[in-house]
Amino acid sequence: MTRPTQATISAAALRHNLSRARVWAEGARVWAVVKANAYGHGLSSALRGFSAADGLALIEFDHAQRLREAGWRGPVLMLEGAFEPPDVDAAAALGLELAVHCEQQLRWLEDWRGRGALAVHLKFNSGMNRLGFSPDAFRVAHARLRALSRVLRVSTMAHFADADLPGGADHALEFFQRASEGIEAECSLANSAALIDVPSSRRDWVRPGIVLYGASPFAARSARALGLRAAMRLASRLIGVQQLQAG
Ligand SMILES: *Cc1c(COP(=O)(O)O)cnc(C)c1O
């Protein structure tokens, strides 16, 4: 009665890829990115495969809650932060760390009267031009977050647009470096491509996603060449054959 097509997820492959990421990370702690339902692999498979990660990073609050309900006690980073003020309460209740990428999110924290306290990650726009503060606003936002007694820790983060291209992270790194001069904070910058190719981007934490599932972030280098194992196997049954003339 069901379609004969099945995706099988290998927790062993996920574990293997995480250990590959650890080798590249050279001691930096690893946020395993599990957004978008663990890149389509399912949260429960991700939990099994990434139980040795230092933290899990994602976007969806309902999925973060599921991670807690499934027993994950480690750090959880919400990569796009709060979408509305009640998310700040949810973050405090569930022990989630929030990215802060815009003025509105900053105000929500300043106006927050709920219970508890939380850690945040101030996001710098290093050229992706999607989320994050520009240099001057970044420094002001950092000072404002540091002034909040219920913000336990202010880390910094940025996301590369072009780390999969040769030299593609150079400008962004330099830009971040200049903007964060004098700011003492734990920092995470590297996605998969930067983790592998840009050693100076590794910092305190790294944030690989795609490599953990066994795919290469580079057009010209295969997953196999990088020592990765595909975590998903798709199998089906041939249900039809047509005989056609050539052309
Ligand atoms: C998706 C994402 C990552 C992981 O990127 P990959 O290229 O899959 O390694 C890291 N950081 C942020 C903010 C992301 O949104």
mmCIF file of N, CA and C in Angstrom, residues 80-190:
data_model
loop_
_atom_site.group_PDB
_atom_site.id
_atom_site.type_symbol
_atom_site.label_atom_id
_atom_site.label_comp_id
_atom_site.label_asym_id
_atom_site.label_seq_id
_atom_site.Cartn_x
_atom_site.Cartn_y
_atom_site.Cartn_z
ATOM 1 N N GLU A 80 18.944 31.952 13.927
ATOM 2 C CA GLU A 80 18.307 33.208 13.505
ATOM 3 C C GLU A 80 17.651 33.927 14.677
ATOM 4 N N GLY A 81 17.874 33.419 15.892
ATOM 5 C CA GLY A 81 17.374 34.064 17.090
ATOM 6 C C GLY A 81 15.859 34.027 17.191
ATOM 7 N N ALA A 82 15.311 34.971 17.968
ATOM 8 C CA ALA A 82 13.869 35.030 18.221
ATOM 9 C C ALA A 82 13.156 35.615 17.010
ATOM 10 N N PHE A 83 11.969 35.066 16.715
ATOM 11 C CA PHE A 83 11.132 35.613 15.639
ATOM 12 C C PHE A 83 10.055 36.541 16.196
ATOM 13 N N GLU A 84 9.764 36.385 17.510
ATOM 14 C CA GLU A 84 8.806 37.256 18.186
ATOM 15 C C GLU A 84 9.139 37.203 19.677
ATOM 16 N N PRO A 85 8.666 38.199 20.445
ATOM 17 C CA PRO A 85 9.070 38.283 21.849
ATOM 18 C C PRO A 85 8.873 37.001 22.661
ATOM 19 N N PRO A 86 7.776 36.244 22.490
ATOM 20 C CA PRO A 86 7.628 35.032 23.312
ATOM 21 C C PRO A 86 8.755 34.008 23.104
ATOM 22 N N ASP A 87 9.440 34.103 21.968
ATOM 23 C CA ASP A 87 10.570 33.187 21.743
ATOM 24 C C ASP A 87 11.685 33.405 22.767
ATOM 25 N N VAL A 88 11.784 34.622 23.288
ATOM 26 C CA VAL A 88 12.810 34.890 24.303
ATOM 27 C C VAL A 88 12.477 34.109 25.578
ATOM 28 N N ASP A 89 11.198 34.097 25.945
ATOM 29 C CA ASP A 89 10.782 33.304 27.109
ATOM 30 C C ASP A 89 11.028 31.820 26.871
ATOM 31 N N ALA A 90 10.688 31.361 25.656
ATOM 32 C CA ALA A 90 10.904 29.942 25.330
ATOM 33 C C ALA A 90 12.387 29.606 25.429
ATOM 34 N N ALA A 91 13.220 30.505 24.950
ATOM 35 C CA ALA A 91 14.672 30.261 24.988
ATOM 36 C C ALA A 91 15.160 30.147 26.427
ATOM 37 N N ALA A 92 14.679 31.046 27.276
ATOM 38 C CA ALA A 92 15.116 30.998 28.680
ATOM 39 C C ALA A 92 14.618 29.714 29.344
ATOM 40 N N ALA A 93 13.373 29.342 29.042
ATOM 41 C CA ALA A 93 12.796 28.150 29.679
ATOM 42 C C ALA A 93 13.503 26.878 29.230
ATOM 43 N N LEU A 94 13.893 26.832 27.957
ATOM 44 C CA LEU A 94 14.490 25.604 27.407
ATOM 45 C C LEU A 94 16.016 25.634 27.428
ATOM 46 N N GLY A 95 16.591 26.746 27.849
ATOM 47 C CA GLY A 95 18.047 26.853 27.867
ATOM 48 C C GLY A 95 18.634 26.931 26.472
ATOM 49 N N LEU A 96 18.009 27.740 25.594
ATOM 50 C CA LEU A 96 18.510 27.900 24.226
ATOM 51 C C LEU A 96 19.300 29.198 24.128
ATOM 52 N N GLU A 97 20.380 29.196 23.364
ATOM 53 C CA GLU A 97 21.160 30.404 23.134
ATOM 54 C C GLU A 97 20.648 31.070 21.861
ATOM 55 N N LEU A 98 20.518 32.398 21.905
ATOM 56 C CA LEU A 98 19.877 33.120 20.804
ATOM 57 C C LEU A 98 20.869 33.946 20.000
ATOM 58 N N ALA A 99 20.844 33.789 18.688
ATOM 59 C CA ALA A 99 21.520 34.766 17.843
ATOM 60 C C ALA A 99 20.761 36.085 17.962
ATOM 61 N N VAL A 100 21.503 37.187 17.890
ATOM 62 C CA VAL A 100 20.892 38.518 17.856
ATOM 63 C C VAL A 100 21.440 39.195 16.609
ATOM 64 N N HIS A 101 20.567 39.340 15.594
ATOM 65 C CA HIS A 101 21.089 39.831 14.314
ATOM 66 C C HIS A 101 20.560 41.201 13.918
ATOM 67 N N CYS A 102 19.600 41.755 14.700
ATOM 68 C CA CYS A 102 19.024 43.040 14.291
ATOM 69 C C CYS A 102 18.564 43.848 15.502
ATOM 70 N N GLU A 103 18.320 45.120 15.249
ATOM 71 C CA GLU A 103 17.905 46.057 16.298
ATOM 72 C C GLU A 103 16.646 45.583 17.022
ATOM 73 N N GLN A 104 15.691 45.039 16.275
ATOM 74 C CA GLN A 104 14.439 44.613 16.892
ATOM 75 C C GLN A 104 14.669 43.508 17.936
ATOM 76 N N GLN A 105 15.507 42.548 17.606
ATOM 77 C CA GLN A 105 15.795 41.472 18.562
ATOM 78 C C GLN A 105 16.501 42.023 19.803
ATOM 79 N N LEU A 106 17.348 43.002 19.581
ATOM 80 C CA LEU A 106 18.063 43.640 20.684
ATOM 81 C C LEU A 106 17.065 44.308 21.637
ATOM 82 N N ARG A 107 16.084 45.005 21.064
ATOM 83 C CA ARG A 107 15.045 45.669 21.880
ATOM 84 C C ARG A 107 14.227 44.648 22.653
ATOM 85 N N TRP A 108 13.894 43.525 22.002
ATOM 86 C CA TRP A 108 13.116 42.500 22.701
ATOM 87 C C TRP A 108 13.858 42.044 23.960
ATOM 88 N N LEU A 109 15.176 41.932 23.864
ATOM 89 C CA LEU A 109 15.949 41.521 25.041
ATOM 90 C C LEU A 109 15.973 42.635 26.084
ATOM 91 N N GLU A 110 16.118 43.874 25.621
ATOM 92 C CA GLU A 110 16.151 44.997 26.571
ATOM 93 C C GLU A 110 14.811 45.151 27.286
ATOM 94 N N ASP A 111 13.725 44.838 26.584
ATOM 95 C CA ASP A 111 12.380 44.990 27.159
ATOM 96 C C ASP A 111 11.887 43.728 27.851
ATOM 97 N N TRP A 112 12.688 42.714 27.862
ATOM 98 C CA TRP A 112 12.246 41.401 28.346
ATOM 99 C C TRP A 112 12.053 41.429 29.862
ATOM 100 N N ARG A 113 10.844 41.050 30.301
ATOM 101 C CA ARG A 113 10.555 41.046 31.746
ATOM 102 C C ARG A 113 10.267 39.637 32.256
ATOM 103 N N GLY A 114 10.491 38.634 31.421
ATOM 104 C CA GLY A 114 10.207 37.247 31.822
ATOM 105 C C GLY A 114 11.220 36.727 32.825
ATOM 106 N N ARG A 115 11.107 35.441 33.137
ATOM 107 C CA ARG A 115 11.984 34.834 34.138
ATOM 108 C C ARG A 115 13.215 34.231 33.489
ATOM 109 N N GLY A 116 14.294 34.162 34.270
ATOM 110 C CA GLY A 116 15.482 33.449 33.842
ATOM 111 C C GLY A 116 16.532 34.341 33.234
ATOM 112 N N ALA A 117 17.440 33.704 32.488
ATOM 113 C CA ALA A 117 18.571 34.389 31.889
ATOM 114 C C ALA A 117 19.016 33.577 30.694
ATOM 115 N N LEU A 118 19.750 34.193 29.781
ATOM 116 C CA LEU A 118 20.212 33.410 28.628
ATOM 117 C C LEU A 118 21.502 33.943 28.006
ATOM 118 N N ALA A 119 22.106 33.072 27.202
ATOM 119 C CA ALA A 119 23.326 33.423 26.484
ATOM 120 C C ALA A 119 22.958 33.830 25.060
ATOM 121 N N VAL A 120 23.670 34.790 24.503
ATOM 122 C CA VAL A 120 23.362 35.256 23.149
ATOM 123 C C VAL A 120 24.609 35.277 22.260
ATOM 124 N N HIS A 121 24.364 35.303 20.957
ATOM 125 C CA HIS A 121 25.422 35.337 19.949
ATOM 126 C C HIS A 121 25.147 36.516 19.035
ATOM 127 N N LEU A 122 25.954 37.540 19.168
ATOM 128 C CA LEU A 122 25.757 38.752 18.380
ATOM 129 C C LEU A 122 26.289 38.525 16.970
ATOM 130 N N LYS A 123 25.437 38.761 15.989
ATOM 131 C CA LYS A 123 25.804 38.414 14.617
ATOM 132 C C LYS A 123 26.283 39.618 13.818
ATOM 133 N N PHE A 124 27.422 39.420 13.191
ATOM 134 C CA PHE A 124 28.016 40.445 12.340
ATOM 135 C C PHE A 124 27.728 40.119 10.880
ATOM 136 N N ASN A 125 27.340 41.119 10.106
ATOM 137 C CA ASN A 125 27.153 40.915 8.664
ATOM 138 C C ASN A 125 28.495 41.114 7.970
ATOM 139 N N SER A 126 29.147 40.012 7.636
ATOM 140 C CA SER A 126 30.493 40.104 7.062
ATOM 141 C C SER A 126 30.459 40.088 5.539
ATOM 142 N N GLY A 127 29.261 40.241 4.957
ATOM 143 C CA GLY A 127 29.191 40.314 3.494
ATOM 144 C C GLY A 127 28.200 39.358 2.872
ATOM 145 N N MET A 128 27.625 38.469 3.691
ATOM 146 C CA MET A 128 26.547 37.619 3.197
ATOM 147 C C MET A 128 25.340 38.498 2.859
ATOM 148 N N ASN A 129 25.198 39.584 3.642
ATOM 149 C CA ASN A 129 24.111 40.559 3.423
ATOM 150 C C ASN A 129 22.718 39.961 3.557
ATOM 151 N N ARG A 130 22.628 39.047 4.523
ATOM 152 C CA ARG A 130 21.337 38.428 4.809
ATOM 153 C C ARG A 130 20.911 38.853 6.215
ATOM 154 N N LEU A 131 21.754 38.535 7.204
ATOM 155 C CA LEU A 131 21.470 38.899 8.593
ATOM 156 C C LEU A 131 22.733 39.483 9.219
ATOM 157 N N GLY A 132 22.536 40.305 10.260
ATOM 158 C CA GLY A 132 23.679 40.764 11.039
ATOM 159 C C GLY A 132 23.863 42.270 11.011
ATOM 160 N N PHE A 133 24.679 42.736 11.970
ATOM 161 C CA PHE A 133 24.927 44.167 12.138
ATOM 162 C C PHE A 133 26.118 44.617 11.300
ATOM 163 N N SER A 134 26.061 45.862 10.876
ATOM 164 C CA SER A 134 27.209 46.491 10.221
ATOM 165 C C SER A 134 28.211 46.907 11.304
ATOM 166 N N PRO A 135 29.471 47.216 10.920
ATOM 167 C CA PRO A 135 30.531 47.390 11.922
ATOM 168 C C PRO A 135 30.190 48.327 13.092
ATOM 169 N N ASP A 136 29.747 49.526 12.846
ATOM 170 C CA ASP A 136 29.495 50.462 13.952
ATOM 171 C C ASP A 136 28.355 49.977 14.834
ATOM 172 N N ALA A 137 27.280 49.527 14.188
ATOM 173 C CA ALA A 137 26.113 49.042 14.931
ATOM 174 C C ALA A 137 26.477 47.795 15.744
ATOM 175 N N PHE A 138 27.396 46.997 15.235
ATOM 176 C CA PHE A 138 27.843 45.773 15.910
ATOM 177 C C PHE A 138 28.487 46.118 17.257
ATOM 178 N N ARG A 139 29.331 47.114 17.265
ATOM 179 C CA ARG A 139 30.033 47.486 18.496
ATOM 180 C C ARG A 139 29.065 48.088 19.517
ATOM 181 N N VAL A 140 28.133 48.879 19.036
ATOM 182 C CA VAL A 140 27.121 49.463 19.931
ATOM 183 C C VAL A 140 26.232 48.354 20.500
ATOM 184 N N ALA A 141 25.814 47.435 19.632
ATOM 185 C CA ALA A 141 24.947 46.333 20.069
ATOM 186 C C ALA A 141 25.663 45.480 21.112
ATOM 187 N N HIS A 142 26.964 45.274 20.929
ATOM 188 C CA HIS A 142 27.723 44.484 21.892
ATOM 189 C C HIS A 142 27.689 45.140 23.271
ATOM 190 N N ALA A 143 27.900 46.437 23.313
ATOM 191 C CA ALA A 143 27.877 47.163 24.590
ATOM 192 C C ALA A 143 26.482 47.096 25.217
ATOM 193 N N ARG A 144 25.448 47.230 24.407
ATOM 194 C CA ARG A 144 24.081 47.193 24.948
ATOM 195 C C ARG A 144 23.755 45.813 25.519
ATOM 196 N N LEU A 145 24.203 44.754 24.849
ATOM 197 C CA LEU A 145 23.949 43.402 25.360
ATOM 198 C C LEU A 145 24.725 43.158 26.650
ATOM 199 N N ARG A 146 25.954 43.659 26.690
ATOM 200 C CA ARG A 146 26.774 43.460 27.889
ATOM 201 C C ARG A 146 26.162 44.158 29.103
ATOM 202 N N ALA A 147 25.373 45.188 28.850
ATOM 203 C CA ALA A 147 24.766 45.948 29.951
ATOM 204 C C ALA A 147 23.544 45.242 30.541
ATOM 205 N N LEU A 148 23.075 44.165 29.915
ATOM 206 C CA LEU A 148 21.863 43.488 30.395
ATOM 207 C C LEU A 148 22.243 42.406 31.402
ATOM 208 N N SER A 149 21.719 42.527 32.617
ATOM 209 C CA SER A 149 22.164 41.624 33.684
ATOM 210 C C SER A 149 21.712 40.191 33.433
ATOM 211 N N ARG A 150 20.622 40.013 32.679
ATOM 212 C CA ARG A 150 20.157 38.642 32.465
ATOM 213 C C ARG A 150 20.641 38.035 31.146
ATOM 214 N N VAL A 151 21.546 38.735 30.507
ATOM 215 C CA VAL A 151 22.276 38.122 29.393
ATOM 216 C C VAL A 151 23.586 37.599 29.967
ATOM 217 N N LEU A 152 23.683 36.279 30.022
ATOM 218 C CA LEU A 152 24.772 35.638 30.757
ATOM 219 C C LEU A 152 26.103 35.738 30.026
ATOM 220 N N ARG A 153 26.034 35.672 28.688
ATOM 221 C CA ARG A 153 27.267 35.632 27.909
ATOM 222 C C ARG A 153 26.949 36.187 26.536
ATOM 223 N N VAL A 154 27.853 36.997 26.010
ATOM 224 C CA VAL A 154 27.685 37.520 24.650
ATOM 225 C C VAL A 154 28.812 36.955 23.788
ATOM 226 N N SER A 155 28.482 36.027 22.925
ATOM 227 C CA SER A 155 29.451 35.512 21.953
ATOM 228 C C SER A 155 29.260 36.278 20.654
ATOM 229 N N THR A 156 30.172 36.089 19.711
ATOM 230 C CA THR A 156 29.999 36.732 18.403
ATOM 231 C C THR A 156 29.984 35.666 17.314
ATOM 232 N N MET A 157 29.320 35.991 16.216
ATOM 233 C CA MET A 157 29.254 35.064 15.088
ATOM 234 C C MET A 157 29.125 35.826 13.774
ATOM 235 N N ALA A 158 29.505 35.157 12.685
ATOM 236 C CA ALA A 158 29.294 35.680 11.328
ATOM 237 C C ALA A 158 29.186 34.469 10.412
ATOM 238 N N HIS A 159 28.659 34.689 9.225
ATOM 239 C CA HIS A 159 28.435 33.571 8.298
ATOM 240 C C HIS A 159 29.012 33.951 6.939
ATOM 241 N N PHE A 160 29.803 33.053 6.342
ATOM 242 C CA PHE A 160 30.459 33.361 5.069
ATOM 243 C C PHE A 160 29.532 33.146 3.877
ATOM 244 N N ALA A 161 29.660 34.017 2.885
ATOM 245 C CA ALA A 161 28.890 33.859 1.653
ATOM 246 C C ALA A 161 29.612 32.956 0.658
ATOM 247 N N ASP A 162 30.951 33.026 0.651
ATOM 248 C CA ASP A 162 31.715 32.415 -0.453
ATOM 249 C C ASP A 162 32.903 31.571 -0.003
ATOM 250 N N ALA A 163 32.790 30.926 1.149
ATOM 251 C CA ALA A 163 33.952 30.192 1.669
ATOM 252 C C ALA A 163 34.291 28.979 0.808
ATOM 253 N N ASP A 164 33.385 28.581 -0.089
ATOM 254 C CA ASP A 164 33.665 27.426 -0.946
ATOM 255 C C ASP A 164 34.506 27.817 -2.161
ATOM 256 N N LEU A 165 34.772 29.117 -2.349
ATOM 257 C CA LEU A 165 35.607 29.568 -3.470
ATOM 258 C C LEU A 165 36.992 29.932 -2.940
ATOM 259 N N PRO A 166 38.050 29.725 -3.752
ATOM 260 C CA PRO A 166 39.400 30.049 -3.276
ATOM 261 C C PRO A 166 39.495 31.515 -2.858
ATOM 262 N N GLY A 167 39.956 31.752 -1.639
ATOM 263 C CA GLY A 167 40.091 33.128 -1.150
ATOM 264 C C GLY A 167 38.763 33.797 -0.849
ATOM 265 N N GLY A 168 37.676 33.061 -0.963
ATOM 266 C CA GLY A 168 36.340 33.638 -0.841
ATOM 267 C C GLY A 168 35.976 34.145 0.540
ATOM 268 N N ALA A 169 36.738 33.716 1.564
ATOM 269 C CA ALA A 169 36.434 34.165 2.922
ATOM 270 C C ALA A 169 37.376 35.282 3.379
ATOM 271 N N ASP A 170 38.368 35.606 2.567
ATOM 272 C CA ASP A 170 39.428 36.531 3.009
ATOM 273 C C ASP A 170 38.877 37.878 3.440
ATOM 274 N N HIS A 171 38.088 38.472 2.558
ATOM 275 C CA HIS A 171 37.584 39.812 2.846
ATOM 276 C C HIS A 171 36.680 39.800 4.069
ATOM 277 N N ALA A 172 35.796 38.808 4.145
ATOM 278 C CA ALA A 172 34.856 38.722 5.265
ATOM 279 C C ALA A 172 35.601 38.577 6.596
ATOM 280 N N LEU A 173 36.663 37.766 6.588
ATOM 281 C CA LEU A 173 37.444 37.551 7.807
ATOM 282 C C LEU A 173 38.098 38.842 8.279
ATOM 283 N N GLU A 174 38.672 39.553 7.322
ATOM 284 C CA GLU A 174 39.364 40.801 7.636
ATOM 285 C C GLU A 174 38.362 41.835 8.171
ATOM 286 N N PHE A 175 37.223 41.864 7.535
ATOM 287 C CA PHE A 175 36.141 42.779 7.899
ATOM 288 C C PHE A 175 35.682 42.489 9.335
ATOM 289 N N PHE A 176 35.480 41.205 9.642
ATOM 290 C CA PHE A 176 35.060 40.808 10.984
ATOM 291 C C PHE A 176 36.132 41.166 12.002
ATOM 292 N N GLN A 177 37.389 40.883 11.631
ATOM 293 C CA GLN A 177 38.517 41.127 12.512
ATOM 294 C C GLN A 177 38.558 42.587 12.948
ATOM 295 N N ARG A 178 38.407 43.469 11.975
ATOM 296 C CA ARG A 178 38.471 44.910 12.249
ATOM 297 C C ARG A 178 37.299 45.341 13.125
ATOM 298 N N ALA A 179 36.114 44.827 12.795
ATOM 299 C CA ALA A 179 34.908 45.247 13.526
ATOM 300 C C ALA A 179 34.914 44.752 14.970
ATOM 301 N N SER A 180 35.589 43.609 15.212
ATOM 302 C CA SER A 180 35.518 43.029 16.555
ATOM 303 C C SER A 180 36.774 43.303 17.378
ATOM 304 N N GLU A 181 37.633 44.177 16.894
ATOM 305 C CA GLU A 181 38.855 44.505 17.627
ATOM 306 C C GLU A 181 38.508 45.025 19.025
ATOM 307 N N GLY A 182 39.172 44.442 20.024
ATOM 308 C CA GLY A 182 38.940 44.903 21.393
ATOM 309 C C GLY A 182 37.727 44.263 22.062
ATOM 310 N N ILE A 183 36.931 43.529 21.318
ATOM 311 C CA ILE A 183 35.784 42.834 21.909
ATOM 312 C C ILE A 183 36.230 41.449 22.362
ATOM 313 N N GLU A 184 36.120 41.196 23.658
ATOM 314 C CA GLU A 184 36.496 39.894 24.206
ATOM 315 C C GLU A 184 35.266 38.998 24.186
ATOM 316 N N ALA A 185 35.246 38.009 23.314
ATOM 317 C CA ALA A 185 34.067 37.149 23.244
ATOM 318 C C ALA A 185 34.431 35.834 22.580
ATOM 319 N N GLU A 186 33.732 34.783 22.983
ATOM 320 C CA GLU A 186 33.837 33.533 22.232
ATOM 321 C C GLU A 186 33.221 33.777 20.866
ATOM 322 N N CYS A 187 33.746 33.065 19.869
ATOM 323 C CA CYS A 187 33.371 33.412 18.503
ATOM 324 C C CYS A 187 33.187 32.160 17.661
ATOM 325 N N SER A 188 32.204 32.188 16.761
ATOM 326 C CA SER A 188 32.070 31.127 15.758
ATOM 327 C C SER A 188 31.848 31.762 14.391
ATOM 328 N N LEU A 189 32.604 31.292 13.401
ATOM 329 C CA LEU A 189 32.526 31.842 12.051
ATOM 330 C C LEU A 189 32.321 30.764 10.995
ATOM 331 N N ALA A 190 32.984 29.619 11.162
ATOM 332 C CA ALA A 190 33.168 28.694 10.043
ATOM 333 C C ALA A 190 31.964 27.803 9.766
#
